[in-house]
Short mmCIF file of C-alpha atoms in Angstrom, two decimals:
data_model
loop_
_atom_site.label_atom_id
_atom_site.label_comp_id
_atom_site.label_asym_id
_atom_site.label_seq_id
_atom_site.Cartn_x
_atom_site.Cartn_y
_atom_site.Cartn_z
CA MET A 1 28.78 -20.81 -40.59
CA ASN A 2 25.44 -22.02 -39.36
CA GLU A 3 26.46 -23.37 -35.98
CA ALA A 4 23.08 -24.95 -35.38
CA ALA A 5 23.31 -26.96 -38.57
CA PHE A 6 26.63 -28.64 -38.11
CA GLY A 7 29.69 -28.58 -35.90
CA GLU A 8 33.33 -29.33 -36.20
CA VAL A 9 34.25 -32.85 -37.10
CA GLY A 10 35.94 -33.26 -33.75
CA GLY A 11 37.70 -36.60 -33.60
CA TRP A 12 36.51 -37.45 -37.13
CA LEU A 13 33.67 -39.86 -37.60
CA GLY A 14 34.33 -43.06 -39.48
CA ASP A 15 33.27 -43.04 -43.13
CA ALA A 16 30.07 -45.01 -42.51
CA ALA A 17 29.06 -42.87 -39.52
CA LEU A 18 29.80 -39.68 -41.44
CA VAL A 19 27.64 -40.73 -44.39
CA GLU A 20 24.80 -41.83 -42.12
CA THR A 21 24.89 -38.56 -40.18
CA ILE A 22 24.55 -36.54 -43.38
CA ARG A 23 21.82 -38.85 -44.72
CA ARG A 24 19.77 -38.40 -41.56
CA ARG A 25 20.08 -34.63 -41.76
CA VAL A 26 18.84 -34.62 -45.34
CA GLU A 27 15.97 -36.97 -44.50
CA ALA A 28 15.00 -34.87 -41.46
CA ALA A 29 14.81 -31.78 -43.67
CA GLY A 30 11.70 -33.28 -45.30
CA THR A 31 12.82 -32.26 -48.76
CA SER A 32 11.54 -33.86 -51.97
CA PHE A 33 15.21 -33.85 -52.98
CA TYR A 34 15.82 -36.77 -50.59
CA TRP A 35 13.38 -39.04 -52.39
CA ALA A 36 14.60 -38.15 -55.87
CA MET A 37 18.19 -38.90 -54.88
CA ARG A 38 17.22 -42.42 -53.88
CA LEU A 39 17.20 -43.15 -57.60
CA LEU A 40 21.00 -43.00 -57.56
CA PRO A 41 23.53 -45.72 -56.80
CA HIS A 42 24.92 -45.71 -53.26
CA HIS A 43 28.07 -43.59 -53.69
CA ARG A 44 26.44 -41.07 -56.00
CA ARG A 45 23.47 -40.80 -53.63
CA ASN A 46 25.78 -40.04 -50.71
CA GLY A 47 27.51 -37.39 -52.80
CA MET A 48 24.19 -35.71 -53.49
CA TYR A 49 23.21 -35.86 -49.83
CA ALA A 50 26.44 -34.06 -48.92
CA LEU A 51 25.82 -31.48 -51.64
CA TYR A 52 22.29 -30.90 -50.37
CA ALA A 53 23.56 -30.50 -46.81
CA PHE A 54 25.96 -27.80 -48.03
CA CYS A 55 23.22 -25.97 -49.95
CA ARG A 56 20.83 -26.18 -47.03
CA ASP A 57 23.36 -24.81 -44.58
CA VAL A 58 24.36 -21.77 -46.62
CA ASP A 59 20.70 -21.09 -47.44
CA ASP A 60 19.80 -21.20 -43.75
CA ILE A 61 22.40 -18.51 -43.10
CA ALA A 62 20.65 -16.10 -45.48
CA ASP A 63 17.20 -16.98 -44.12
CA GLY A 64 18.20 -16.63 -40.48
CA GLU A 65 17.40 -13.78 -38.11
CA ARG A 66 20.99 -12.68 -37.44
CA SER A 67 22.40 -9.35 -38.58
CA VAL A 68 23.67 -8.77 -42.11
CA GLU A 69 27.19 -8.53 -40.72
CA HIS A 70 26.88 -11.92 -39.04
CA LYS A 71 25.49 -13.52 -42.19
CA LEU A 72 28.30 -12.15 -44.35
CA SER A 73 30.85 -13.34 -41.82
CA ALA A 74 29.30 -16.83 -41.80
CA LEU A 75 29.36 -16.98 -45.60
CA GLY A 76 32.96 -15.80 -45.57
CA ALA A 77 33.74 -18.68 -43.22
CA TRP A 78 32.13 -21.01 -45.74
CA ARG A 79 34.40 -19.67 -48.49
CA ASP A 80 37.37 -20.39 -46.25
CA GLU A 81 36.01 -23.89 -45.62
CA ILE A 82 35.70 -24.56 -49.36
CA ASP A 83 39.33 -23.50 -49.71
CA ALA A 84 40.24 -25.94 -46.92
CA LEU A 85 38.23 -28.68 -48.62
CA TYR A 86 40.11 -28.26 -51.90
CA ALA A 87 43.41 -28.06 -50.04
CA GLY A 88 42.63 -31.50 -48.63
CA TYR A 89 41.94 -30.41 -45.06
CA PRO A 90 38.18 -30.15 -44.48
CA ARG A 91 37.45 -28.95 -40.98
CA GLN A 92 33.69 -29.39 -40.72
CA LEU A 93 31.26 -32.26 -40.95
CA ILE A 94 29.68 -31.27 -44.27
CA THR A 95 32.98 -30.63 -46.02
CA ALA A 96 34.32 -33.89 -44.63
CA ALA A 97 31.34 -35.61 -46.28
CA LEU A 98 32.05 -33.69 -49.50
CA SER A 99 35.72 -34.64 -49.58
CA GLU A 100 35.28 -37.98 -51.36
CA PRO A 101 32.66 -36.74 -53.89
CA VAL A 102 34.87 -33.75 -54.75
CA GLN A 103 37.70 -36.07 -55.70
CA ARG A 104 35.67 -38.96 -57.14
CA TYR A 105 33.40 -36.81 -59.32
CA ARG A 106 35.75 -33.88 -60.00
CA LEU A 107 33.41 -31.28 -58.53
CA ARG A 108 34.40 -27.74 -59.40
CA ARG A 109 35.36 -25.33 -56.64
CA SER A 110 33.97 -22.42 -58.65
CA ASP A 111 30.47 -23.91 -58.50
CA PHE A 112 30.50 -24.10 -54.70
CA LEU A 113 31.66 -20.50 -54.55
CA ALA A 114 28.94 -19.46 -57.01
CA VAL A 115 26.29 -20.93 -54.70
CA ILE A 116 27.71 -18.92 -51.80
CA ASP A 117 27.72 -15.79 -53.98
CA GLY A 118 24.06 -16.35 -54.79
CA VAL A 119 23.10 -16.82 -51.17
CA GLU A 120 25.02 -13.66 -50.35
CA MET A 121 22.68 -11.75 -52.66
CA ASP A 122 19.88 -12.69 -50.25
CA ALA A 123 21.99 -12.06 -47.17
CA ARG A 124 23.09 -8.54 -48.10
CA GLU A 125 19.57 -7.23 -48.60
CA GLU A 126 16.06 -8.48 -49.13
CA ILE A 127 15.78 -8.89 -52.89
CA CYS A 128 12.75 -6.96 -54.11
CA ALA A 129 11.69 -6.78 -57.76
CA PRO A 130 15.14 -7.29 -59.31
CA ASP A 131 15.62 -6.54 -62.96
CA LEU A 132 15.76 -9.51 -65.30
CA ALA A 133 19.56 -9.48 -65.50
CA VAL A 134 19.95 -9.61 -61.72
CA LEU A 135 17.28 -12.31 -61.45
CA ASP A 136 19.07 -14.39 -64.07
CA LEU A 137 22.38 -14.02 -62.21
CA TYR A 138 20.67 -15.07 -58.98
CA CYS A 139 19.15 -18.16 -60.62
CA ALA A 140 22.50 -19.06 -62.20
CA ARG A 141 24.20 -18.93 -58.82
CA VAL A 142 21.70 -20.55 -56.48
CA ALA A 143 20.30 -23.13 -58.91
CA SER A 144 22.34 -23.69 -62.06
CA ALA A 145 25.60 -23.87 -60.08
CA VAL A 146 24.06 -26.66 -58.00
CA GLY A 147 23.11 -28.31 -61.29
CA HIS A 148 26.71 -28.16 -62.52
CA LEU A 149 27.84 -29.97 -59.37
CA SER A 150 24.95 -32.43 -59.64
CA VAL A 151 25.57 -33.58 -63.19
CA HIS A 152 29.10 -34.56 -62.25
CA ILE A 153 27.75 -36.68 -59.40
CA PHE A 154 25.07 -38.14 -61.68
CA GLY A 155 27.83 -39.34 -64.00
CA ASP A 156 27.70 -37.04 -67.04
CA GLU A 157 30.34 -34.30 -67.25
CA SER A 158 29.64 -33.50 -70.89
CA GLU A 159 29.06 -30.06 -72.33
CA ASN A 160 25.43 -31.04 -72.92
CA ALA A 161 24.98 -32.04 -69.29
CA HIS A 162 26.27 -28.66 -68.20
CA ALA A 163 23.88 -27.01 -70.66
CA VAL A 164 21.07 -28.92 -68.95
CA ALA A 165 22.29 -27.56 -65.61
CA ASP A 166 22.13 -24.03 -66.98
CA SER A 167 18.60 -24.26 -68.37
CA LEU A 168 16.99 -26.67 -65.91
CA GLY A 169 18.45 -24.85 -62.93
CA ARG A 170 16.79 -21.65 -64.08
CA ALA A 171 13.50 -23.46 -64.79
CA LEU A 172 13.43 -25.00 -61.32
CA GLN A 173 14.33 -21.76 -59.56
CA LEU A 174 11.69 -19.74 -61.40
CA THR A 175 9.13 -22.40 -60.49
CA ASN A 176 10.22 -22.18 -56.86
CA ILE A 177 9.79 -18.41 -57.00
CA LEU A 178 6.26 -18.74 -58.35
CA ARG A 179 5.42 -21.36 -55.73
CA ASP A 180 6.87 -19.45 -52.78
CA LEU A 181 5.50 -15.95 -53.41
CA ASP A 182 3.74 -15.71 -50.05
CA GLU A 183 6.56 -17.21 -48.00
CA ASP A 184 9.09 -14.91 -49.64
CA ALA A 185 6.85 -11.87 -49.16
CA ARG A 186 6.69 -12.57 -45.44
CA ARG A 187 10.49 -12.33 -45.45
CA GLY A 188 10.32 -9.02 -47.33
CA ARG A 189 11.40 -10.59 -50.61
CA LEU A 190 9.89 -10.36 -54.08
CA TYR A 191 11.73 -12.13 -56.89
CA LEU A 192 9.30 -11.23 -59.69
CA PRO A 193 11.25 -9.15 -62.21
CA ARG A 194 10.77 -5.41 -62.29
CA GLU A 195 10.29 -5.22 -66.06
CA ILE A 196 7.35 -7.64 -65.99
CA LEU A 197 5.79 -5.94 -62.96
CA ASP A 198 6.05 -2.61 -64.79
CA ARG A 199 4.55 -4.15 -67.94
CA HIS A 200 1.41 -5.01 -66.01
CA GLY A 201 1.17 -1.76 -64.09
CA ILE A 202 2.41 -2.98 -60.72
CA ARG A 203 4.45 -0.06 -59.50
CA PRO A 204 4.51 -0.67 -55.73
CA THR A 205 7.23 -3.22 -55.18
CA GLU A 206 6.64 -3.74 -51.47
CA PRO A 207 6.12 -7.51 -51.58
CA ILE A 208 2.79 -7.84 -49.77
CA THR A 209 1.29 -4.95 -51.75
CA ALA A 210 2.46 -6.41 -55.04
CA LEU A 211 0.90 -9.79 -54.27
CA ARG A 212 -2.49 -8.14 -53.66
CA HIS A 213 -2.50 -6.40 -57.05
CA PRO A 214 -5.16 -7.70 -59.47
CA ALA A 215 -2.55 -7.99 -62.24
CA LEU A 216 -0.43 -10.45 -60.26
CA PRO A 217 -1.72 -13.53 -62.18
CA ALA A 218 -0.67 -11.93 -65.49
CA VAL A 219 2.82 -11.26 -64.11
CA CYS A 220 3.11 -14.84 -62.92
CA ARG A 221 1.98 -16.20 -66.28
CA ASP A 222 4.74 -14.22 -67.99
CA VAL A 223 7.35 -15.56 -65.57
CA ALA A 224 5.93 -19.06 -66.03
CA ALA A 225 6.39 -18.67 -69.80
CA ILE A 226 10.09 -17.96 -69.23
CA ALA A 227 10.33 -21.04 -67.03
CA GLU A 228 8.53 -23.09 -69.69
CA ASP A 229 11.09 -22.05 -72.29
CA TYR A 230 13.87 -23.22 -69.98
CA PHE A 231 12.12 -26.54 -69.39
CA LYS A 232 11.87 -27.05 -73.15
CA GLU A 233 15.50 -26.17 -73.70
CA SER A 234 16.64 -28.51 -70.94
CA ALA A 235 14.59 -31.37 -72.41
CA ARG A 236 16.05 -30.72 -75.87
CA VAL A 237 19.62 -30.86 -74.60
CA MET A 238 19.00 -33.68 -72.13
CA ALA A 239 18.11 -35.93 -75.09
CA ARG A 240 21.81 -35.75 -76.04
CA CYS A 241 23.02 -36.80 -72.58
CA SER A 242 23.41 -40.17 -70.93
CA ARG A 243 19.84 -41.20 -70.20
CA ARG A 244 20.85 -43.35 -67.27
CA ALA A 245 23.07 -40.74 -65.68
CA MET A 246 20.56 -37.93 -66.08
CA ARG A 247 17.60 -39.88 -64.75
CA PRO A 248 17.41 -37.88 -61.48
CA ALA A 249 17.45 -34.63 -63.46
CA ALA A 250 14.63 -35.95 -65.66
CA VAL A 251 12.60 -36.86 -62.58
CA MET A 252 13.02 -33.43 -61.04
CA ALA A 253 12.23 -31.75 -64.36
CA ALA A 254 9.02 -33.76 -64.79
CA ASN A 255 7.79 -33.07 -61.30
CA TYR A 256 8.68 -29.41 -61.24
CA HIS A 257 7.04 -28.96 -64.61
CA ALA A 258 3.92 -30.62 -63.24
CA MET A 259 4.03 -28.16 -60.36
CA LEU A 260 4.34 -25.25 -62.79
CA VAL A 261 1.28 -26.51 -64.68
CA ALA A 262 -0.64 -26.80 -61.39
CA LEU A 263 0.33 -23.26 -60.47
CA LEU A 264 -0.87 -22.01 -63.85
CA ARG A 265 -4.20 -23.74 -63.27
CA SER A 266 -4.55 -22.20 -59.82
CA GLY A 267 -4.04 -18.77 -61.38
CA TRP A 268 -2.23 -17.46 -58.32
CA ARG A 269 -5.55 -16.23 -57.01
CA ASP A 270 -5.59 -17.99 -53.66
CA PRO A 271 -2.45 -18.69 -51.59
CA ALA A 272 -4.20 -21.79 -50.24
CA GLU A 273 -4.14 -23.23 -53.76
CA ARG A 274 -0.36 -23.16 -53.97
CA VAL A 275 0.92 -26.68 -54.48
CA SER A 276 3.53 -28.63 -52.56
CA LEU A 277 6.09 -30.59 -54.53
CA THR A 278 6.90 -33.06 -51.77
CA THR A 279 3.69 -35.08 -51.72
CA PRO A 280 3.27 -35.41 -55.51
CA LEU A 281 6.92 -36.37 -55.90
CA LYS A 282 6.72 -39.02 -53.18
CA LEU A 283 3.57 -40.45 -54.77
CA TRP A 284 5.18 -40.51 -58.22
CA LEU A 285 8.21 -42.33 -56.88
CA VAL A 286 6.02 -44.89 -55.13
CA LEU A 287 4.01 -45.62 -58.27
CA ARG A 288 6.87 -45.49 -60.76
CA HIS A 289 9.84 -46.81 -58.85
CA GLY A 290 8.63 -48.29 -55.55
CA LEU A 291 11.26 -46.35 -53.65
CA ILE A 292 9.36 -45.41 -50.52
#
């Protein structure tokens, strides 16, 4: 596990102290996720904070500088910790914080394990121009699986809510990929699908080289079109869900879609024109909900 991110519970914090410790970690991360989750009632919000802390920790393992062997060992320890959580004996701070949400909202063990499986795809090797099937599997694991956990915490466990998790998770992850091209390339990663790169004549799949190719904007527009289809599908199915429960999902969908539109306008010509979600989301929440 990521030892820098959290330690053993050691003497067990009281419930209030445990929740506050996790909340502070999420707030310190500077994520737009923190502000969106403030839309939720207290207990659901705390459940989402604990879920975010889990996702952040496993993601940090894959993004760290340690060896592949160390990363795989750390992710294996996380699988063991999820087993301990579902056996009723969480041993770490994050799983202790997850214990109540797992029981209260009937969170599925398989979804936590899917997230770990997705992160392991990054940890085993630097993903570079995966085919569409592999990219879809990656998105399903690192994004849609989080969505499946989230809709339970939001308060809608229906089949439609899980369909939203499937489509919206993919839409959000593809948007992240289009936003983070330069950052990922510096890590040796390129998530743009091989078939679309080939379609536009980008044969070199070394990330930095691919991003300098004049056909890159056309590739990104094609990927954005896939994301747009997922946004539309999620909106169609979300209309059948509890509007109140799915409000955080609707907020994230609206803001990520706005980011996708901004990226399309920038044309992926200048890395300096890439947009940040955090500031627009904070501003939207101030104007719409007065949360900040």
